[in-house]
PDB file of C-alpha atoms in Angstrom:
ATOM      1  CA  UNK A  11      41.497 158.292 -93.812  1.00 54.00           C
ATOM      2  CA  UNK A  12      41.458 156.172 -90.966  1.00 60.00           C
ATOM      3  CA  UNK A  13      43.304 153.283 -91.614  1.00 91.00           C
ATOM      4  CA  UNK A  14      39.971 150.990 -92.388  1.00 95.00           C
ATOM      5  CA  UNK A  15      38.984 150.238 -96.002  1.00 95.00           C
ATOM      6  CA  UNK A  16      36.018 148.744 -97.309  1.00 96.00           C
ATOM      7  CA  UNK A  17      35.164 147.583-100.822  1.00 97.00           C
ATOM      8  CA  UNK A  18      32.684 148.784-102.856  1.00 97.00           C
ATOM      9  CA  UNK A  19      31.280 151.826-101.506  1.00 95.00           C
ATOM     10  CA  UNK A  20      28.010 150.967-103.008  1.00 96.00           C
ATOM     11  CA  UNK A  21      26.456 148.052-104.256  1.00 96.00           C
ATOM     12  CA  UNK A  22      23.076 146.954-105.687  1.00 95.00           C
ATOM     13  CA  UNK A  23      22.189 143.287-105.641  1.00 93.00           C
ATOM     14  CA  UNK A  24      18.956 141.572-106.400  1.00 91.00           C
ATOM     15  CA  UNK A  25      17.624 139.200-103.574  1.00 90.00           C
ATOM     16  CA  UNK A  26      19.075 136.256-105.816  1.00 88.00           C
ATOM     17  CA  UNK A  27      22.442 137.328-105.888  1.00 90.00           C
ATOM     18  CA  UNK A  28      25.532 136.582-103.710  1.00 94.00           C
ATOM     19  CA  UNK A  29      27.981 138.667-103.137  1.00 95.00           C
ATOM     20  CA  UNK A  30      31.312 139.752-100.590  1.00 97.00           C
ATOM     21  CA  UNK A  31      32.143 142.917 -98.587  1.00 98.00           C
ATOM     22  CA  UNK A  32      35.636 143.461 -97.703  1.00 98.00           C
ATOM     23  CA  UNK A  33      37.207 145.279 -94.719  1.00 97.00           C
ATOM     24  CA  UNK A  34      40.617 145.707 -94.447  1.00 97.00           C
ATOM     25  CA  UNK A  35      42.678 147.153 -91.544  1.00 96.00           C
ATOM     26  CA  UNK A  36      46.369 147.507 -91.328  1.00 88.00           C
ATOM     27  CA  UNK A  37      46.399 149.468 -87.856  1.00 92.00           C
ATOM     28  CA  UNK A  38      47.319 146.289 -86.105  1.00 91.00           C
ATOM     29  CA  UNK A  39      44.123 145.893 -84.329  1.00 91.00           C
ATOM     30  CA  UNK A  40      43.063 142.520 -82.846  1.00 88.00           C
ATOM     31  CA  UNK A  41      39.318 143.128 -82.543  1.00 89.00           C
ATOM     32  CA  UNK A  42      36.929 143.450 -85.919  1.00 91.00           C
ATOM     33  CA  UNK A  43      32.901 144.251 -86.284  1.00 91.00           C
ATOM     34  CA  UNK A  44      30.309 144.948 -88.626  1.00 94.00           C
ATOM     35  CA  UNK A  45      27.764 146.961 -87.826  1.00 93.00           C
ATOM     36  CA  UNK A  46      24.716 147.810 -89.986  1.00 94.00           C
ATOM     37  CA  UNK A  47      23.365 151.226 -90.142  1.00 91.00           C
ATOM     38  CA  UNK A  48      19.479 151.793 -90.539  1.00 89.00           C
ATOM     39  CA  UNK A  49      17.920 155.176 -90.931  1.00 81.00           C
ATOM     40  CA  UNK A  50      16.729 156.402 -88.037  1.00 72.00           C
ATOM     41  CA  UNK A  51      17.788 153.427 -86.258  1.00 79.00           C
ATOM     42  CA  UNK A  52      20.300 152.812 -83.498  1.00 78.00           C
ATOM     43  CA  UNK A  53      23.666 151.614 -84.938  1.00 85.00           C
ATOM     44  CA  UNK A  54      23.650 147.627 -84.620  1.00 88.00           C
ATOM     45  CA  UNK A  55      26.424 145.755 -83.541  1.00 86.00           C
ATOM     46  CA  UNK A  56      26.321 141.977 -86.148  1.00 91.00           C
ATOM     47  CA  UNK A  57      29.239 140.989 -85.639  1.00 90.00           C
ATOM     48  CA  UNK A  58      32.663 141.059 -83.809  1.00 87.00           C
ATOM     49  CA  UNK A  59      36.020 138.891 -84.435  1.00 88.00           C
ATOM     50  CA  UNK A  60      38.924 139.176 -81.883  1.00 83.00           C
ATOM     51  CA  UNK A  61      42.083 137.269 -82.709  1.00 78.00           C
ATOM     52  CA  UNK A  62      40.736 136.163 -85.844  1.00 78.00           C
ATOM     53  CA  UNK A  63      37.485 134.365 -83.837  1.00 78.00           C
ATOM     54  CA  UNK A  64      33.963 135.157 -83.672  1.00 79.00           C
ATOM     55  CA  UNK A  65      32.953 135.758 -80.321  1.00 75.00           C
ATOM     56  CA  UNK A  66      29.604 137.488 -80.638  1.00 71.00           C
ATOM     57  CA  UNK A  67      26.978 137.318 -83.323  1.00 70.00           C
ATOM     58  CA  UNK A  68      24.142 139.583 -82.497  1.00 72.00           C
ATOM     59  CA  UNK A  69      20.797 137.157 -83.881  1.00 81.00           C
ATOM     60  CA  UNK A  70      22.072 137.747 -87.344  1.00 91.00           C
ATOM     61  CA  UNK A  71      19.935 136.106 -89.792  1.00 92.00           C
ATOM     62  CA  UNK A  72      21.943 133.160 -91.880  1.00 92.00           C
ATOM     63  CA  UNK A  73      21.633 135.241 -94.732  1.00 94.00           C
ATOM     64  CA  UNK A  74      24.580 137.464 -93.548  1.00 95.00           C
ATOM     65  CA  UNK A  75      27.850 135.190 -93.110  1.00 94.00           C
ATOM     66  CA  UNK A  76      31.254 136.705 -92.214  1.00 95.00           C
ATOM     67  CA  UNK A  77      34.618 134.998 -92.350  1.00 95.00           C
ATOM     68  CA  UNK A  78      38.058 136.338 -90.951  1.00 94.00           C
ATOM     69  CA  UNK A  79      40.763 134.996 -92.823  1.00 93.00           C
ATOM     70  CA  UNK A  80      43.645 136.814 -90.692  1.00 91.00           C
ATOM     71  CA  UNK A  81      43.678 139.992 -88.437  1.00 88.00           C
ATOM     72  CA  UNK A  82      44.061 142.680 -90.928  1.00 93.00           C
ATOM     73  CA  UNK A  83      40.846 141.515 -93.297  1.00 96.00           C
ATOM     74  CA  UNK A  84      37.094 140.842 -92.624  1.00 96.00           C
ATOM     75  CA  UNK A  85      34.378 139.751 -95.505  1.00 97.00           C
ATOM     76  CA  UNK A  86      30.903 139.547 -95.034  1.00 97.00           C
ATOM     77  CA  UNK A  87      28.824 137.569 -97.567  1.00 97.00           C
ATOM     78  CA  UNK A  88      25.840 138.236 -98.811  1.00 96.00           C
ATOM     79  CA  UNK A  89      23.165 135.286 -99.948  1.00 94.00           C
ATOM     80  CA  UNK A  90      19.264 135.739-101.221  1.00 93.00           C
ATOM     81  CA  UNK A  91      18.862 138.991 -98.556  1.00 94.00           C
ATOM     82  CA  UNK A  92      15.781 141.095 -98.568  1.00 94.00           C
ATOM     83  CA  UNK A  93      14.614 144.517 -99.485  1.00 93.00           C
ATOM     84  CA  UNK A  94      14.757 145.782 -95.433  1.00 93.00           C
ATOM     85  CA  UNK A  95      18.582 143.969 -95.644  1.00 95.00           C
ATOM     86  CA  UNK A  96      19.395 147.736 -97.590  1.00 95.00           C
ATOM     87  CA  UNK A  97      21.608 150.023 -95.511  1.00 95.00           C
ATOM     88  CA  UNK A  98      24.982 150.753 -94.878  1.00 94.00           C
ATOM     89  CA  UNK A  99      27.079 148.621 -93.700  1.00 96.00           C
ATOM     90  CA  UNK A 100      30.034 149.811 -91.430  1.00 95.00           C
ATOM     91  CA  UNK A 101      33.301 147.688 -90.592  1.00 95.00           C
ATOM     92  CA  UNK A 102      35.091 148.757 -87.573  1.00 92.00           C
ATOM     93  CA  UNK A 103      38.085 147.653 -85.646  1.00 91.00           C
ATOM     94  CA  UNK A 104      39.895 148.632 -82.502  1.00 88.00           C
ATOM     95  CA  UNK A 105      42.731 146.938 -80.331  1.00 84.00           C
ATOM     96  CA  UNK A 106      41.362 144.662 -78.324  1.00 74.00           C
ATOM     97  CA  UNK A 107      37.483 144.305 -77.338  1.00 69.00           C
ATOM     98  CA  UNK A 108      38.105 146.182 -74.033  1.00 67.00           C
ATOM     99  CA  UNK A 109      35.398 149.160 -72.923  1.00 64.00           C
ATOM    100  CA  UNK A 110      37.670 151.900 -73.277  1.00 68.00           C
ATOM    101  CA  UNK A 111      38.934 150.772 -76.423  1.00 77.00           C
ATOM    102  CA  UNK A 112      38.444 153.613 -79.225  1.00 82.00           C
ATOM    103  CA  UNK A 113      36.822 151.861 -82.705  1.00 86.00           C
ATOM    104  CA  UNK A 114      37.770 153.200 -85.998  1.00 89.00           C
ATOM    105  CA  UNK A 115      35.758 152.836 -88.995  1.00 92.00           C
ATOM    106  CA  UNK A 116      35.682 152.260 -92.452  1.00 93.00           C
ATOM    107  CA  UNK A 117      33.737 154.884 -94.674  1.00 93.00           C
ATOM    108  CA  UNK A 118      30.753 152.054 -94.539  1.00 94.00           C
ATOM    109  CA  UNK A 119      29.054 150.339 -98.020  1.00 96.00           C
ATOM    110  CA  UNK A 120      26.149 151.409 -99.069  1.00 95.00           C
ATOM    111  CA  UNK A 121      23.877 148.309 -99.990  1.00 96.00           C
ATOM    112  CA  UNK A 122      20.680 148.073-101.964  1.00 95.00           C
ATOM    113  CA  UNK A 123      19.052 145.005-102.302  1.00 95.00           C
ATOM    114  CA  UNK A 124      16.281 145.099-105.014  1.00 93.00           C
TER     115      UNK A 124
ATOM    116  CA  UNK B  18      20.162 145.935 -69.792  1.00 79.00           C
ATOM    117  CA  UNK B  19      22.380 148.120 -71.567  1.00 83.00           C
ATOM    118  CA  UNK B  20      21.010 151.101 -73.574  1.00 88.00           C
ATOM    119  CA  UNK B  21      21.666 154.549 -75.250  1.00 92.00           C
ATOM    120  CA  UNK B  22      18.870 157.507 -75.158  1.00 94.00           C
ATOM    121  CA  UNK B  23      19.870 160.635 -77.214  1.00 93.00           C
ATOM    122  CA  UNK B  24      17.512 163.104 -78.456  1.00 88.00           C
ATOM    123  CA  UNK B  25      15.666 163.098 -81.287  1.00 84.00           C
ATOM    124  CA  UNK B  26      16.943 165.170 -84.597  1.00 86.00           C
ATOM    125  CA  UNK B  27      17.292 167.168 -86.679  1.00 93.00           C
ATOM    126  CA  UNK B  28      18.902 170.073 -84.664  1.00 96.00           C
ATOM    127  CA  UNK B  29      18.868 173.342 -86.589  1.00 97.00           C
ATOM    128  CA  UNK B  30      21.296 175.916 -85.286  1.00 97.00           C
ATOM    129  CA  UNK B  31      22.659 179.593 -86.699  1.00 97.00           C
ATOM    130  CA  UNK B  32      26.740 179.419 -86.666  1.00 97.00           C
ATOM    131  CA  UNK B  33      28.258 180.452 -83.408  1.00 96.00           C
ATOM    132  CA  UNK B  34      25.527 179.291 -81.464  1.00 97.00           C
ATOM    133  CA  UNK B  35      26.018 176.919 -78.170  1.00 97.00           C
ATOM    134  CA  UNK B  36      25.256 173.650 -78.879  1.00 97.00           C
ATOM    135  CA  UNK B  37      23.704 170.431 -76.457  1.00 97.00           C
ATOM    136  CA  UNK B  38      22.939 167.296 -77.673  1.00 97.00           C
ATOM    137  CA  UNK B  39      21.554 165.334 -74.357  1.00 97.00           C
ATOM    138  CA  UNK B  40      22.199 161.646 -74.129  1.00 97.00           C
ATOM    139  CA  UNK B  41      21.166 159.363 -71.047  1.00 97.00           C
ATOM    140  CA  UNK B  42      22.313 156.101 -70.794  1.00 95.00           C
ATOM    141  CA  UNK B  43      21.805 152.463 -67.918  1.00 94.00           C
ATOM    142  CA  UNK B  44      23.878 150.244 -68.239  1.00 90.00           C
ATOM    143  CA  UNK B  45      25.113 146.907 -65.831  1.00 82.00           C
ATOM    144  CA  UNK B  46      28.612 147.556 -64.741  1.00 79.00           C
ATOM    145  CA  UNK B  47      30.889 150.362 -65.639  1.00 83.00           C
ATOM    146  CA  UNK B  48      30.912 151.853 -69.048  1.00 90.00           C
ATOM    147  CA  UNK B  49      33.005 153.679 -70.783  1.00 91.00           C
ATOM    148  CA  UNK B  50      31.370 156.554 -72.799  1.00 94.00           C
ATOM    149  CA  UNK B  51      31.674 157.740 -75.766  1.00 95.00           C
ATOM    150  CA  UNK B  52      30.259 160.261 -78.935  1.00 97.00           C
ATOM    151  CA  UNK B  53      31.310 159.746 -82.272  1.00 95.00           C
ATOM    152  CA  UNK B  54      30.317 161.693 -85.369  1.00 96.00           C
ATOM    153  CA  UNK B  55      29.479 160.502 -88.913  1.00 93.00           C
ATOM    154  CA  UNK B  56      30.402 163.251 -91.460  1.00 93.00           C
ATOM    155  CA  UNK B  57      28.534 162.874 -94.728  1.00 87.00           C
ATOM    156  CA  UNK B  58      29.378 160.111 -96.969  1.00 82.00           C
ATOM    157  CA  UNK B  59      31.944 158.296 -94.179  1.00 85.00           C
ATOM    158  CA  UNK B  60      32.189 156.202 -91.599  1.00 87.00           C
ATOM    159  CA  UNK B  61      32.034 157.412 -87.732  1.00 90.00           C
ATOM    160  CA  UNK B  62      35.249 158.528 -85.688  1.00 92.00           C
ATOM    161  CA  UNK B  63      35.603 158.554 -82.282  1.00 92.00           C
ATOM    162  CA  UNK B  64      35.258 162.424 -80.968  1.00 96.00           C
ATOM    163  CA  UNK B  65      35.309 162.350 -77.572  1.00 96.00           C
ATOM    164  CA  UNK B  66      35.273 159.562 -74.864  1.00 94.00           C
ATOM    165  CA  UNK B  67      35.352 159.557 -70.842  1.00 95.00           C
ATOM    166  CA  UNK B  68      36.479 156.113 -68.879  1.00 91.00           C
ATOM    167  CA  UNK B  69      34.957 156.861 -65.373  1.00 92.00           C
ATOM    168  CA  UNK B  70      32.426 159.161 -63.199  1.00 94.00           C
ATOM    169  CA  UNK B  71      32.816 162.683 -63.565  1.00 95.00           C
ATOM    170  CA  UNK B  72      35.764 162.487 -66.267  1.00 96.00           C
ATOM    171  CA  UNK B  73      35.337 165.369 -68.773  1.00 97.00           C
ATOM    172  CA  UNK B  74      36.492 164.021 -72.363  1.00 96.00           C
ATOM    173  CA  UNK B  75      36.827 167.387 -74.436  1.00 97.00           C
ATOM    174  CA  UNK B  76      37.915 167.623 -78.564  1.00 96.00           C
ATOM    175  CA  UNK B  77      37.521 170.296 -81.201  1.00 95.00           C
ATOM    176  CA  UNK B  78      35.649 172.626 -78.753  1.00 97.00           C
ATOM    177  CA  UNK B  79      32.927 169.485 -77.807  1.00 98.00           C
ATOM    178  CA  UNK B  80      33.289 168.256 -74.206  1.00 98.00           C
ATOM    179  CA  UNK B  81      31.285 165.694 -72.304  1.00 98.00           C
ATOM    180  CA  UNK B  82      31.184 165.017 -68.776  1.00 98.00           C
ATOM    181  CA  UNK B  83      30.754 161.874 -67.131  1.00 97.00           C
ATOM    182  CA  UNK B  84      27.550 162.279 -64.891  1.00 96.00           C
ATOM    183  CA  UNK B  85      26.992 158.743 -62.807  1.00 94.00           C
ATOM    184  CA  UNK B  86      24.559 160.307 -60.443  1.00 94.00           C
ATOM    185  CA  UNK B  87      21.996 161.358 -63.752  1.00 96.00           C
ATOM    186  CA  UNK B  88      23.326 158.703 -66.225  1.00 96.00           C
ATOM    187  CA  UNK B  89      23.985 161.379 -68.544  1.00 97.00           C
ATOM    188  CA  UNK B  90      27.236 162.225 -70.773  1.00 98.00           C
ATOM    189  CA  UNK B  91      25.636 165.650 -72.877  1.00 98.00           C
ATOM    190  CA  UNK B  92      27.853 166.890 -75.824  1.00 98.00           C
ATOM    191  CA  UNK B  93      28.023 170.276 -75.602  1.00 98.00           C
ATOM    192  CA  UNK B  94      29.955 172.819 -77.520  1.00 98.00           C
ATOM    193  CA  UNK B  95      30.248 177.050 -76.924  1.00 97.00           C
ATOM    194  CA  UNK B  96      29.796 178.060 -80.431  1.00 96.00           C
ATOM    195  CA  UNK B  97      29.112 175.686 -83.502  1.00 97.00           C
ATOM    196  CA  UNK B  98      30.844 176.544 -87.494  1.00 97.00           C
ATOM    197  CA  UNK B  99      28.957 175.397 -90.643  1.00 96.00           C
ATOM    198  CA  UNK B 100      31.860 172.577 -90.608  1.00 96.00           C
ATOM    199  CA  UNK B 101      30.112 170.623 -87.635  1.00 97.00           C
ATOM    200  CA  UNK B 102      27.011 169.443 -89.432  1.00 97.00           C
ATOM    201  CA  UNK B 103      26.867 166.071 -89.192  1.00 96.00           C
ATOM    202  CA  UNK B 104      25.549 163.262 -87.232  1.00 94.00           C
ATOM    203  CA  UNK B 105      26.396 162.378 -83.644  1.00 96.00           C
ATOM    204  CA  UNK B 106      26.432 159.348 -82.007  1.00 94.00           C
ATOM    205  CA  UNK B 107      26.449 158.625 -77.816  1.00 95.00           C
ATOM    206  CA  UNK B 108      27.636 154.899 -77.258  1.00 93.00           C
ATOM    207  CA  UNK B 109      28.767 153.058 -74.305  1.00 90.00           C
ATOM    208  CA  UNK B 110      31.340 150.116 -74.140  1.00 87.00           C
ATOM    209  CA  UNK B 111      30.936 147.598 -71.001  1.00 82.00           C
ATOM    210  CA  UNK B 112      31.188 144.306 -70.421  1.00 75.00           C
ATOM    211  CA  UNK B 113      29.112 141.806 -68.850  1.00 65.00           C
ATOM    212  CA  UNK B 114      28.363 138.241 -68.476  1.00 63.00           C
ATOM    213  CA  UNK B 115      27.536 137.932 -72.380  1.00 57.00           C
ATOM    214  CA  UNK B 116      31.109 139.483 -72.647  1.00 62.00           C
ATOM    215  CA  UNK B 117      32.045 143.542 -74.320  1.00 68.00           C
ATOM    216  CA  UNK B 118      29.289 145.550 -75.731  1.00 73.00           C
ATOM    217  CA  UNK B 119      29.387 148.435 -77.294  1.00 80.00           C
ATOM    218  CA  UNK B 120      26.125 150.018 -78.167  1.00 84.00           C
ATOM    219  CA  UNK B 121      25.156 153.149 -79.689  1.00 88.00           C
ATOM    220  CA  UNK B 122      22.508 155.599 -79.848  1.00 90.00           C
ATOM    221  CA  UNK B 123      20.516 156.205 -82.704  1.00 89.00           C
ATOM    222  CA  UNK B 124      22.484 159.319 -83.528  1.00 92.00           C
ATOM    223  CA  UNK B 125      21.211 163.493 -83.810  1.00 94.00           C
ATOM    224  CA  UNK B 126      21.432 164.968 -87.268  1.00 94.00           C
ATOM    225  CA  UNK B 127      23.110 168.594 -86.900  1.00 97.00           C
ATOM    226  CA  UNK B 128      22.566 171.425 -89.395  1.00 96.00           C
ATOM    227  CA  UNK B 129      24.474 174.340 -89.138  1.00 97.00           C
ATOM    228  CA  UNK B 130      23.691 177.638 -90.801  1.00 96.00           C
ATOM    229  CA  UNK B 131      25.491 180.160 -91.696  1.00 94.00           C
TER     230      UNK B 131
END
């Protein structure tokens, strides 16, 4: 357990659908991400809240939206994706969006779009 | 730019055996380095991390030294257990004009046999 929850663990959607992922982090962490996970493909960074404000967003297509209602929880909505959208998705947070800052994760949701 | 090189898996190794999983990185600036590992069926945790040049970040038996002069920051461990299969991850954290980064490598599967 590392203090980072996310909710479902697995989801199948069709590429009509929309539908939420939820992060939630009671470490007391300022700084919140999502990252999506790719086989065989470098871990990318989408996006990454500090203080409740997005400060980067990576060329994420529209398709993805994220909202950050407070510190401790992190959504990321899901509208009309694709097939190549499937992967896991992995929330992370950490204390403040310094380099040396360690990132905890959630155990990641497992998404397949069909 | 800012990147992560790490070699290709799978690595296949008999228990007890010394490990090295060789990651290279450039980046602008002055990362922070770290490896993470992804057990199956959870997120990644932070294993081991090292701030500055010629730090040695060490955890569970894995160290990692902090090589400025080869851009290199090699997980190595003296004898591997069945229990270390997973996947690891090199990543860096720096930031530049476009503000922190973290990126990550695209990970080395581990198998360990008994």
């Amino acid at each position: 357990e590392t203090g980072v929850t996310q909710t479902p663990r697995h989801l199948v959607m069709g590429m009509t659908n929309k539908k939420s992922l939820k992060c939630e982090q009671h470490l007391g962490h300022n700084a919140m991400y999502w990252y999506k996970q790719s086989a065989k493909k470098p871990l990318e960074l989408m996006f990454v809240y500090s203080l409740e404000e997005r400060v980067e967003n990576n060329s994420v297509p529209s398709r993805f939206s994220p909202e950050c209602p407070n510190s401790s929880h992190l959504f990321l909505h899901l509208h009309t994706l694709q097939p190549e959208d499937s992967a896991l998705y992995l929330c992370a947070s950490s204390q403040d969006r310094f380099p040396n800052t360690e990132a905890f994760f959630g155990q990641g949701t497992r998404l397949t779009v069909v | 730019g800012n990147s992560v090189t790490q070699m290709e898996g799978p690595v296949t190794l008999s228990e007890e055996a010394f490990l090295t999983i060789n990651c290279t990185y450039t980046a602008t600036g002055y990362p922070s380095l770290f490896w993470y590992v992804q057990y199956p069926g959870e997120g990644l945790q932070l294993l081991l991390k090292a701030t500055k040049a010629d730090d040695k970040g060490s955890n569970k038996g894995f160290e990692a030294t902090y090589r400025k002069e080869t851009t290199s920051f090699h997980l190595e461990k003296g004898s591997v257990q069945v229990s270390d299969s997973a996947v690891y991850f090199c990543a860096l954290s720096v930031t530049d004009t476009g503000g922190f980064k973290t990126i990550f490598g695209a990970g080395t599967r581990l198998f360990v046999k008994a």
